[in-house]
PDB file of C-alpha atoms in Angstrom:
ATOM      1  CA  UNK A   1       0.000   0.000   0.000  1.00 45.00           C
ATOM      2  CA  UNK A   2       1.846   3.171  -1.011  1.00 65.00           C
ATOM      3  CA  UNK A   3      -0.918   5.997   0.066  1.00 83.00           C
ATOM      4  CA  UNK A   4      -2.145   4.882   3.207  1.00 89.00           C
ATOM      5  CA  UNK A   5      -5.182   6.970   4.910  1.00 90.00           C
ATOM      6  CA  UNK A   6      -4.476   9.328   7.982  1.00 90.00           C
ATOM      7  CA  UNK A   7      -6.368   6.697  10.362  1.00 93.00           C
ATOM      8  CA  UNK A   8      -3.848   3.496   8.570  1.00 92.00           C
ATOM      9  CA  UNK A   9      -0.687   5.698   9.459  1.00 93.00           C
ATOM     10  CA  UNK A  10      -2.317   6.781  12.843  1.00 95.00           C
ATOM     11  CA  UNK A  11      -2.022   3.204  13.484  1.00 95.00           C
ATOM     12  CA  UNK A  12       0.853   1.797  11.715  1.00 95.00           C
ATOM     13  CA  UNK A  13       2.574   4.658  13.893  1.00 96.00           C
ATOM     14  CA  UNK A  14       1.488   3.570  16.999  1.00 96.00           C
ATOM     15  CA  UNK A  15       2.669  -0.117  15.964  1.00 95.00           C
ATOM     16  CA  UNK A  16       5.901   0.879  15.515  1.00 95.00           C
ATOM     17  CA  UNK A  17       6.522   2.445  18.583  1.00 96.00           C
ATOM     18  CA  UNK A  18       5.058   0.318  20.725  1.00 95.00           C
ATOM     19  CA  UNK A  19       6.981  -1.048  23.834  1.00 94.00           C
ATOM     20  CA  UNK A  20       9.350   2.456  24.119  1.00 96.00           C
ATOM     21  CA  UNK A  21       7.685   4.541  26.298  1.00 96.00           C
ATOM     22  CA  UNK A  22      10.510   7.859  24.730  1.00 96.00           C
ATOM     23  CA  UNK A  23       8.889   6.549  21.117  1.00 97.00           C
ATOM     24  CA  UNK A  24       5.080   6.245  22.252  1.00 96.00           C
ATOM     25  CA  UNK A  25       5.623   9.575  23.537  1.00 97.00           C
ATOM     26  CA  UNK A  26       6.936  11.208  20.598  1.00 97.00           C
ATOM     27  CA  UNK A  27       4.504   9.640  18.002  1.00 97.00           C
ATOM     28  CA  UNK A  28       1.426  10.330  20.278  1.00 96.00           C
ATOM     29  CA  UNK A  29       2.273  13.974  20.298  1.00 97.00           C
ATOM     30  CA  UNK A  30       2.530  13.974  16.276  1.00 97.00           C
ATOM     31  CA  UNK A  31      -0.673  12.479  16.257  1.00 96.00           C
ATOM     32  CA  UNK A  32      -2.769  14.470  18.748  1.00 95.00           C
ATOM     33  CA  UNK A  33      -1.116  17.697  17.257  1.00 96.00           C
ATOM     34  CA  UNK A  34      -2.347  16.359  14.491  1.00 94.00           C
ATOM     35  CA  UNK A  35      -0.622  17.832  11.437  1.00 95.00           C
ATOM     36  CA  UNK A  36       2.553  16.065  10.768  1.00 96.00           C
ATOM     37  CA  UNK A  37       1.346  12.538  10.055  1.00 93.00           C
ATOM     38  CA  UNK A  38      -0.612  14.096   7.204  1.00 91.00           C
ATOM     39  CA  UNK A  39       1.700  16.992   6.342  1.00 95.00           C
ATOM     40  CA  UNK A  40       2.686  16.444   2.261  1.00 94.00           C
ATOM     41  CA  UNK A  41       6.542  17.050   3.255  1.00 96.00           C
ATOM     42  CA  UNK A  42       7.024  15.389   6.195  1.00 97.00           C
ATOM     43  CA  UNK A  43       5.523  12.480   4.701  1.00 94.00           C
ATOM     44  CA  UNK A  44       7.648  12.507   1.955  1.00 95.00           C
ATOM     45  CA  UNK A  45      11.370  13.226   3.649  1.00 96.00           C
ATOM     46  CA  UNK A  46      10.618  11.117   7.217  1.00 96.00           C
ATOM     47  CA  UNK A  47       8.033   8.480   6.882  1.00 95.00           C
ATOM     48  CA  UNK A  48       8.105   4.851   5.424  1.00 93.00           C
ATOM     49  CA  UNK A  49       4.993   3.034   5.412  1.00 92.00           C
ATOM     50  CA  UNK A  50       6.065  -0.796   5.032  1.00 91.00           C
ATOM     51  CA  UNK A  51       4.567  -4.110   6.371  1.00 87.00           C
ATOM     52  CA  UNK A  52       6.376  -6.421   8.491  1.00 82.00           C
ATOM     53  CA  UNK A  53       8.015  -9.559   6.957  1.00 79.00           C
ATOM     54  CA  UNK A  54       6.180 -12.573   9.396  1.00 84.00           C
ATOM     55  CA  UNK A  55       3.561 -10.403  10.597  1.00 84.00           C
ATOM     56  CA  UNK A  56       2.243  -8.503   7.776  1.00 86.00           C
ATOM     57  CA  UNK A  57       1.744  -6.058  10.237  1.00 87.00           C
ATOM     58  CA  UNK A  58       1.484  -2.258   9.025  1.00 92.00           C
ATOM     59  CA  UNK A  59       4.143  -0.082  10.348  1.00 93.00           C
ATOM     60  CA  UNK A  60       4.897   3.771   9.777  1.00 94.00           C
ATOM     61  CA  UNK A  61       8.611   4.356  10.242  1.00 96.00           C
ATOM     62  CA  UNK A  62       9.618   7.427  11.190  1.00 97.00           C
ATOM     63  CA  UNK A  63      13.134   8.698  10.205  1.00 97.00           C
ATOM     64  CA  UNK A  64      13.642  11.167  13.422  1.00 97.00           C
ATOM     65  CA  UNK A  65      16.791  12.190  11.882  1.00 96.00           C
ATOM     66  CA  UNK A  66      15.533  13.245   8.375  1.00 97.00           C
ATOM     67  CA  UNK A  67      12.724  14.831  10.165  1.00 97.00           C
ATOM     68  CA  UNK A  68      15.316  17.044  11.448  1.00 97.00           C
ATOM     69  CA  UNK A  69      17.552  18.038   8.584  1.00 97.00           C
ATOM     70  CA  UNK A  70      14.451  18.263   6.469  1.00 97.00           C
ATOM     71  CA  UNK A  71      12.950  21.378   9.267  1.00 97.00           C
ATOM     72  CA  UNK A  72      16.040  22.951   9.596  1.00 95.00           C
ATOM     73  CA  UNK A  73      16.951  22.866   6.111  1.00 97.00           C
ATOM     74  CA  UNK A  74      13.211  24.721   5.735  1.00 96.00           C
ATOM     75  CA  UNK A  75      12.054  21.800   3.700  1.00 96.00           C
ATOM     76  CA  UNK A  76       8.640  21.568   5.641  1.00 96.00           C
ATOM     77  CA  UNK A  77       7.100  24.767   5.644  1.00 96.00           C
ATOM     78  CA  UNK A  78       5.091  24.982   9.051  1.00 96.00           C
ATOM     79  CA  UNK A  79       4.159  27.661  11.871  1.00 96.00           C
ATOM     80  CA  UNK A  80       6.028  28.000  14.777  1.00 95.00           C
ATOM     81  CA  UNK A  81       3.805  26.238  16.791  1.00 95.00           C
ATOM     82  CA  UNK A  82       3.947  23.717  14.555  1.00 97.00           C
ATOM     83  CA  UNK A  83       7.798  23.023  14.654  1.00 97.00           C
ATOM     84  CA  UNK A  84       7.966  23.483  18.370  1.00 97.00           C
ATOM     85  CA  UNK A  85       5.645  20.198  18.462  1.00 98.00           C
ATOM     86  CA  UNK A  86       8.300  18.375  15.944  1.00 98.00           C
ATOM     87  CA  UNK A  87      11.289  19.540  18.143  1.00 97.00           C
ATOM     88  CA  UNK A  88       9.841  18.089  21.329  1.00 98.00           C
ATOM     89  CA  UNK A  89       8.855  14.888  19.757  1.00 98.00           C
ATOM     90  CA  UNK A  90      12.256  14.570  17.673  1.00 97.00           C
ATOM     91  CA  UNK A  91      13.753  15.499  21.521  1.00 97.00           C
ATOM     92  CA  UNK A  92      11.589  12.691  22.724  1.00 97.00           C
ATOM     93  CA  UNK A  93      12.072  10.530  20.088  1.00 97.00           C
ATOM     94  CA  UNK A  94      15.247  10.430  19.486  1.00 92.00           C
ATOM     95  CA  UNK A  95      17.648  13.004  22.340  1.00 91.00           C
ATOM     96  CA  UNK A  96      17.876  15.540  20.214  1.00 90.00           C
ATOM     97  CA  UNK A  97      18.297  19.004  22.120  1.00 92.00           C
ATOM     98  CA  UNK A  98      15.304  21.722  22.182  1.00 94.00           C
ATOM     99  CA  UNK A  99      15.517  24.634  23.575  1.00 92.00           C
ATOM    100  CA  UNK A 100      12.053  23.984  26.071  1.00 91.00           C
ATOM    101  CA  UNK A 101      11.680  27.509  26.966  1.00 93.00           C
ATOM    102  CA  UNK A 102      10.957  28.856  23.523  1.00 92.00           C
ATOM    103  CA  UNK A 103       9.588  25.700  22.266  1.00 93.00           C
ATOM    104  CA  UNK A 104       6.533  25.974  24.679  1.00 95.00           C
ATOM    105  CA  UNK A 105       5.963  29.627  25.065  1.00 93.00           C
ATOM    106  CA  UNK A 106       4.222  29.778  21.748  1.00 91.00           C
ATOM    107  CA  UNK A 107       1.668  26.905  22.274  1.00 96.00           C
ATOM    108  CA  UNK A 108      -1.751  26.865  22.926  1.00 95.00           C
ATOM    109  CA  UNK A 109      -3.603  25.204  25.602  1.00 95.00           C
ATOM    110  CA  UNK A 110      -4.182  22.005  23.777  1.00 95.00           C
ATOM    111  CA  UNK A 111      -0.818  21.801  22.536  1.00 96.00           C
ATOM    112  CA  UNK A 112       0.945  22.385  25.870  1.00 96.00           C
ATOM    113  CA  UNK A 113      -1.108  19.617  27.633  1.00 95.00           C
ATOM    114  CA  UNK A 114      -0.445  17.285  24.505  1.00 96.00           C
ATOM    115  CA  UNK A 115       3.563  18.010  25.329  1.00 96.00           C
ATOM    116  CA  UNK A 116       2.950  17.577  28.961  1.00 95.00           C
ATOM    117  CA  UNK A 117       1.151  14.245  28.560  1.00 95.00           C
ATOM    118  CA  UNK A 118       4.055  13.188  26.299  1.00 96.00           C
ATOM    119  CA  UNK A 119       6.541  14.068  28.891  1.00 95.00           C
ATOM    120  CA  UNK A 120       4.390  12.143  31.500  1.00 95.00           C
ATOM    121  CA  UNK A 121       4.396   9.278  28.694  1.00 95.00           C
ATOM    122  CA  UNK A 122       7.872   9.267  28.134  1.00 96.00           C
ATOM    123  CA  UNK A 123       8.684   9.172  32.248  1.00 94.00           C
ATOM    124  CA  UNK A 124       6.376   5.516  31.804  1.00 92.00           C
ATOM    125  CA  UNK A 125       2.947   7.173  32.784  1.00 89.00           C
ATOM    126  CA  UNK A 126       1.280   5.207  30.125  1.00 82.00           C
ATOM    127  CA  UNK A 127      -2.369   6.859  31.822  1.00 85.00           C
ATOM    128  CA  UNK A 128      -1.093  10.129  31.125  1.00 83.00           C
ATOM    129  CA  UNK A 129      -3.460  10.828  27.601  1.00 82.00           C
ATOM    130  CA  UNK A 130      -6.446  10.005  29.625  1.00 75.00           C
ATOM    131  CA  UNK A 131      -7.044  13.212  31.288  1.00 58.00           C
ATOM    132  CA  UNK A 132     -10.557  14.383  30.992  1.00 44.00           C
ATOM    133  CA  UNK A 133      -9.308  17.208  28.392  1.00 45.00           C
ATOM    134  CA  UNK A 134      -7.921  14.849  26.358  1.00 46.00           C
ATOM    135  CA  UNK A 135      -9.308  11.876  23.634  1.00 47.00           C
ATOM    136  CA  UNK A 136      -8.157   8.137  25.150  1.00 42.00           C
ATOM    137  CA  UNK A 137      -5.893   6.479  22.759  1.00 42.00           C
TER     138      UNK A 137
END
């Protein structure tokens, strides 16, 4: 399959990341941001979409590291709320530094309890997405 809906990566993404608490965490933030699993460019420069040898189970790979050269390189044209969400998820993901204070001063309410959750996520609070503000996964 080589154009998979939004709802197929959704959960090819959370496949993939499954059993790393740092990787749960970043990909859950993508996806309750909601913009970069759909977003043309970042599709294009950090996301495989491939099925499992044995299982034939759907995963979508992301490449945390052309994620990165692709947004600082201006590739993926986005707001600055936007790429704040990226660089916290990419921190998540995979250690790369973000400057925290200007990262989170520009996002919204939503936003800034999605990266809190994460954070949570990350530290093993696998409840921490069920907050009453919040969709359950």
């Amino acid at each position: 399959m080589t154009n998979p809906t939004p709802n197929e990566l959704t959960e090819a993404a959370r496949a993939w990341a499954r059993g790393s608490y740092a990787l749960e965490a970043a990909v859950e933030l993508l996806i309750r941001h909601g913009v970069w699993l759909t977003h043309r460019e970042f599709r294009r420069y950090a996301i495989d979409y491939v099925t499992a040898t044995y299982t034939r189970v759907p995963y979508t790979v992301i490449d945390w590291q052309a994620a990165h050269i692709a947004l600082n390189r201006g590739c993926m044209p986005c707001s600055g709320s936007e790429a704040a969400i990226l660089r916290i998820a990419l921190s998540l993901a995979d250690g790369l530094p973000v400057e925290l204070g200007p990262a989170i001063t520009g996002l919204d309410t939503t936003n800034l309890a999605h990266v809190l959750a994460a954070i949570a996520h990350a530290s093993g609070n696998r409840v921490a997405w069920l907050t009453k503000h919040q969709d359950p996964a």
